Tab-separated table of C-alpha atoms in Angstrom:
chain	number	residue	atom	x	y	z
T	27	HIS	CA	7.626	3.025	5.036
T	28	ARG	CA	8.047	0.097	7.636
T	29	ILE	CA	4.568	-1.178	9.374
T	30	SER	CA	6.006	-1.667	12.466
T	31	GLN	CA	6.107	2.270	12.830
T	32	GLN	CA	2.716	2.626	12.640
T	33	PRO	CA	0.696	3.260	15.495
T	34	GLY	CA	-0.122	0.354	17.448
T	35	MET	CA	1.933	-2.002	15.569
T	36	PHE	CA	5.222	-2.202	16.905
T	37	GLU	CA	4.076	-4.714	19.804
T	38	ARG	CA	2.539	-6.782	17.019
T	39	CYS	CA	5.486	-6.979	14.475
T	40	ILE	CA	8.633	-8.762	14.246
T	41	THR	CA	11.114	-7.034	11.707
T	42	ILE	CA	13.681	-9.262	9.978
T	43	GLY	CA	17.190	-7.909	8.571
T	44	SER	CA	19.343	-10.091	6.493
T	45	ALA	CA	22.993	-8.809	6.027
T	46	SER	CA	23.359	-11.085	3.339
T	47	LYS	CA	20.936	-8.821	1.439
T	48	LEU	CA	21.748	-5.520	3.033
T	49	PHE	CA	25.360	-5.824	2.233
T	50	SER	CA	25.284	-8.099	-0.843
T	51	LEU	CA	26.809	-10.678	1.211
T	52	THR	CA	25.812	-13.778	-0.749
T	53	GLY	CA	25.856	-16.879	1.459
T	54	TRP	CA	26.594	-15.413	4.868
T	55	ARG	CA	23.162	-16.382	6.305
T	56	LEU	CA	23.598	-13.886	9.067
T	57	GLY	CA	20.267	-11.777	10.314
T	58	TRP	CA	18.659	-10.541	13.033
T	59	ALA	CA	15.074	-9.652	14.366
T	60	THR	CA	13.994	-6.654	16.374
T	61	ALA	CA	10.424	-7.127	17.904
T	62	PRO	CA	9.165	-6.655	21.785
T	63	GLU	CA	11.117	-8.524	24.415
T	64	ALA	CA	8.536	-11.259	24.923
T	65	ILE	CA	8.704	-12.103	21.478
T	66	ILE	CA	12.612	-12.114	21.083
T	67	GLU	CA	13.004	-14.371	23.950
T	68	LYS	CA	10.467	-16.929	22.336
T	69	MET	CA	12.548	-16.392	19.194
T	70	ASN	CA	15.753	-17.169	20.983
T	71	HIS	CA	14.331	-20.136	22.421
T	72	LEU	CA	13.029	-21.530	19.047
T	73	HIS	CA	16.144	-20.508	16.905
T	74	SER	CA	18.359	-22.410	19.738
T	75	TYR	CA	16.601	-25.640	18.478
T	76	ALA	CA	16.042	-24.781	14.819
T	77	THR	CA	19.764	-23.581	13.741
T	78	TYR	CA	23.068	-24.295	14.720
T	79	CYS	CA	24.963	-20.975	14.398
T	80	ALA	CA	26.701	-18.547	11.906
T	81	ALA	CA	30.662	-18.760	11.978
T	82	THR	CA	31.636	-16.203	14.367
T	83	PRO	CA	34.251	-14.199	12.117
T	84	LEU	CA	31.005	-13.655	9.900
T	85	GLN	CA	29.327	-12.425	12.820
T	86	TYR	CA	32.218	-10.001	13.557
T	87	GLY	CA	32.360	-8.914	10.188
T	88	VAL	CA	28.670	-8.109	10.210
T	89	ALA	CA	28.901	-6.007	13.695
T	90	VAL	CA	31.736	-4.068	12.162
T	91	ALA	CA	30.065	-3.398	8.499
T	92	LEU	CA	26.653	-2.298	10.472
T	93	GLU	CA	29.013	0.050	12.842
T	94	GLU	CA	30.528	1.668	9.911
T	95	GLU	CA	27.639	2.028	7.352
T	96	ASP	CA	26.504	5.446	6.860
T	97	GLY	CA	23.507	4.396	5.101
T	98	SER	CA	24.342	4.743	1.622
T	99	PHE	CA	25.383	1.200	1.085
T	100	GLU	CA	27.826	2.097	-1.485
T	101	GLY	CA	25.019	3.181	-3.459
T	102	ILE	CA	23.654	-0.672	-4.022
T	103	PRO	CA	19.912	0.545	-3.209
T	104	GLU	CA	20.251	3.040	-6.419
T	105	MET	CA	22.029	0.430	-8.487
T	106	ILE	CA	19.384	-2.205	-7.798
T	107	SER	CA	16.700	0.455	-8.452
T	108	GLU	CA	17.822	1.520	-11.912
T	109	ASN	CA	18.505	-2.282	-12.555
T	110	TYR	CA	14.968	-2.903	-12.105
T	111	ARG	CA	13.802	0.090	-14.165
T	112	VAL	CA	16.313	-1.279	-17.034
T	113	MET	CA	15.080	-4.655	-16.793
T	114	SER	CA	11.523	-3.773	-16.529
T	115	ARG	CA	11.548	-1.850	-20.031
T	116	ALA	CA	13.656	-4.873	-21.475
T	117	CYS	CA	11.072	-7.409	-20.475
T	118	SER	CA	8.119	-5.098	-21.456
T	119	ALA	CA	9.644	-4.658	-25.069
T	120	ALA	CA	10.026	-8.655	-25.082
T	121	GLY	CA	6.275	-8.964	-24.314
T	122	LEU	CA	6.791	-9.922	-20.931
T	123	ASP	CA	4.450	-8.062	-18.204
T	124	PRO	CA	7.065	-6.807	-15.284
T	125	PHE	CA	5.376	-6.927	-11.646
T	126	PRO	CA	5.570	-3.492	-9.971
T	127	ALA	CA	8.205	-3.361	-7.024
T	128	ASP	CA	9.434	-0.682	-4.293
T	129	GLY	CA	12.457	-2.729	-3.668
T	130	GLY	CA	14.199	-6.394	-3.644
T	131	HIS	CA	16.566	-8.172	-5.565
T	132	PHE	CA	14.166	-9.636	-7.942
T	133	LEU	CA	12.163	-8.712	-10.780
T	134	CYS	CA	9.108	-10.930	-11.446
T	135	ALA	CA	7.295	-10.743	-14.830
T	136	GLY	CA	4.168	-12.420	-15.864
T	137	THR	CA	4.417	-14.637	-18.932
T	138	GLY	CA	0.474	-14.172	-20.122
T	139	ASP	CA	-0.504	-17.061	-22.124
T	140	LEU	CA	3.061	-18.221	-22.833
T	141	ASP	CA	4.415	-21.229	-20.873
T	142	GLU	CA	6.888	-20.007	-18.286
T	143	PHE	CA	9.314	-23.011	-18.738
T	144	GLU	CA	9.243	-22.182	-22.443
T	145	VAL	CA	10.028	-18.654	-22.019
T	146	VAL	CA	13.031	-19.870	-19.289
T	147	GLU	CA	14.666	-22.068	-21.849
T	148	LYS	CA	13.985	-19.879	-25.124
T	149	LEU	CA	15.639	-16.997	-22.953
T	150	VAL	CA	18.593	-19.002	-21.860
T	151	ARG	CA	19.439	-20.907	-25.280
T	152	GLU	CA	18.576	-17.946	-28.013
T	153	VAL	CA	20.151	-14.827	-25.743
T	154	GLY	CA	22.073	-16.437	-22.700
T	155	VAL	CA	19.645	-14.625	-20.104
T	156	MET	CA	19.151	-16.693	-17.242
T	157	VAL	CA	15.708	-16.727	-15.553
T	158	LEU	CA	13.955	-19.047	-13.207
T	159	PRO	CA	10.020	-19.902	-13.504
T	160	LEU	CA	8.045	-18.375	-10.787
T	161	SER	CA	6.274	-21.961	-10.208
T	162	SER	CA	9.755	-22.868	-8.512
T	163	PHE	CA	9.091	-20.589	-5.442
T	164	ALA	CA	4.996	-21.762	-5.382
T	165	CYS	CA	3.653	-23.773	-2.870
T	166	ASP	CA	0.379	-24.044	-4.568
T	167	LEU	CA	0.963	-25.213	-8.102
T	168	GLU	CA	-2.629	-25.292	-8.474
T	169	SER	CA	-3.246	-21.661	-7.995
T	170	SER	CA	-4.143	-19.706	-11.127
T	171	ALA	CA	-0.671	-17.813	-11.187
T	172	ALA	CA	1.216	-20.699	-11.233
T	173	GLY	CA	3.199	-21.186	-14.338
T	174	LYS	CA	2.632	-17.661	-15.161
T	175	GLY	CA	5.903	-15.976	-14.774
T	176	ILE	CA	9.584	-15.629	-14.645
T	177	ARG	CA	11.979	-14.226	-11.576
T	178	ILE	CA	15.289	-12.252	-12.732
T	179	ALA	CA	17.948	-11.491	-10.341
T	180	ILE	CA	18.884	-7.749	-10.568
T	181	CYS	CA	21.548	-7.403	-7.941
T	182	LYS	CA	24.235	-7.403	-10.362
T	183	LYS	CA	26.656	-4.755	-11.687
T	184	ARG	CA	24.852	-2.478	-13.821
T	185	GLU	CA	26.981	-3.368	-16.668
T	186	THR	CA	25.725	-6.914	-16.562
T	187	MET	CA	21.888	-5.860	-16.452
T	188	ALA	CA	22.573	-3.539	-19.168
T	189	GLU	CA	24.015	-6.462	-21.254
T	190	ALA	CA	20.968	-8.572	-20.328
T	191	ALA	CA	18.585	-5.905	-21.237
T	192	GLU	CA	20.412	-5.563	-24.567
T	193	ARG	CA	20.253	-9.272	-25.259
T	194	LEU	CA	16.301	-8.857	-24.526
T	195	ASN	CA	15.789	-6.638	-27.125
T	196	GLY	CA	14.096	-7.960	-30.108
T	197	ILE	CA	13.880	-11.636	-29.061
T	198	ASP	CA	10.606	-12.866	-30.229
T	199	LEU	CA	8.598	-14.739	-27.304
T	200	THR	CA	5.596	-15.679	-29.246
T	201	SER	CA	7.370	-18.953	-30.392
T	202	ALA	CA	7.305	-19.904	-26.894
T	203	ALA	CA	3.423	-20.326	-26.672
T	204	ALA	CA	2.201	-23.202	-25.192
């Protein structure tokens, strides 16, 4: 459900899309926005000062992809959903607390009383699974949630995620306690 489709909300919403996320085109950095015309006019003005431009061939490529897409996106949304389920179970079994999510390319999990940096280091060194500390994305490092979680990219092939989940199987994170 999109908030912009709720009664009275379209006039107050800016919906932003990203080709790099939609089509798994890491690095393309192409996107779009939909909103009332008056807002788009202001955004175009701001955009002309805030960014340069995306390469023309990439813009043409995304235009063709959008025209030809049938809505299935080659099964990528289903793959990412399954990756979330697989990694969520593996994180829970490893003593982490996966945050509920209805979509996205990342799974975030709480580390409870464990130090997030020690958890990251242990996962990388002991089982070869790369994750990031959530505090890397925090503006307010003094907040109660800072330093209490990890982020895992789940926009990978199913085989890759199955292997990562298997590597998490049986890891003892208690020795990563602060």
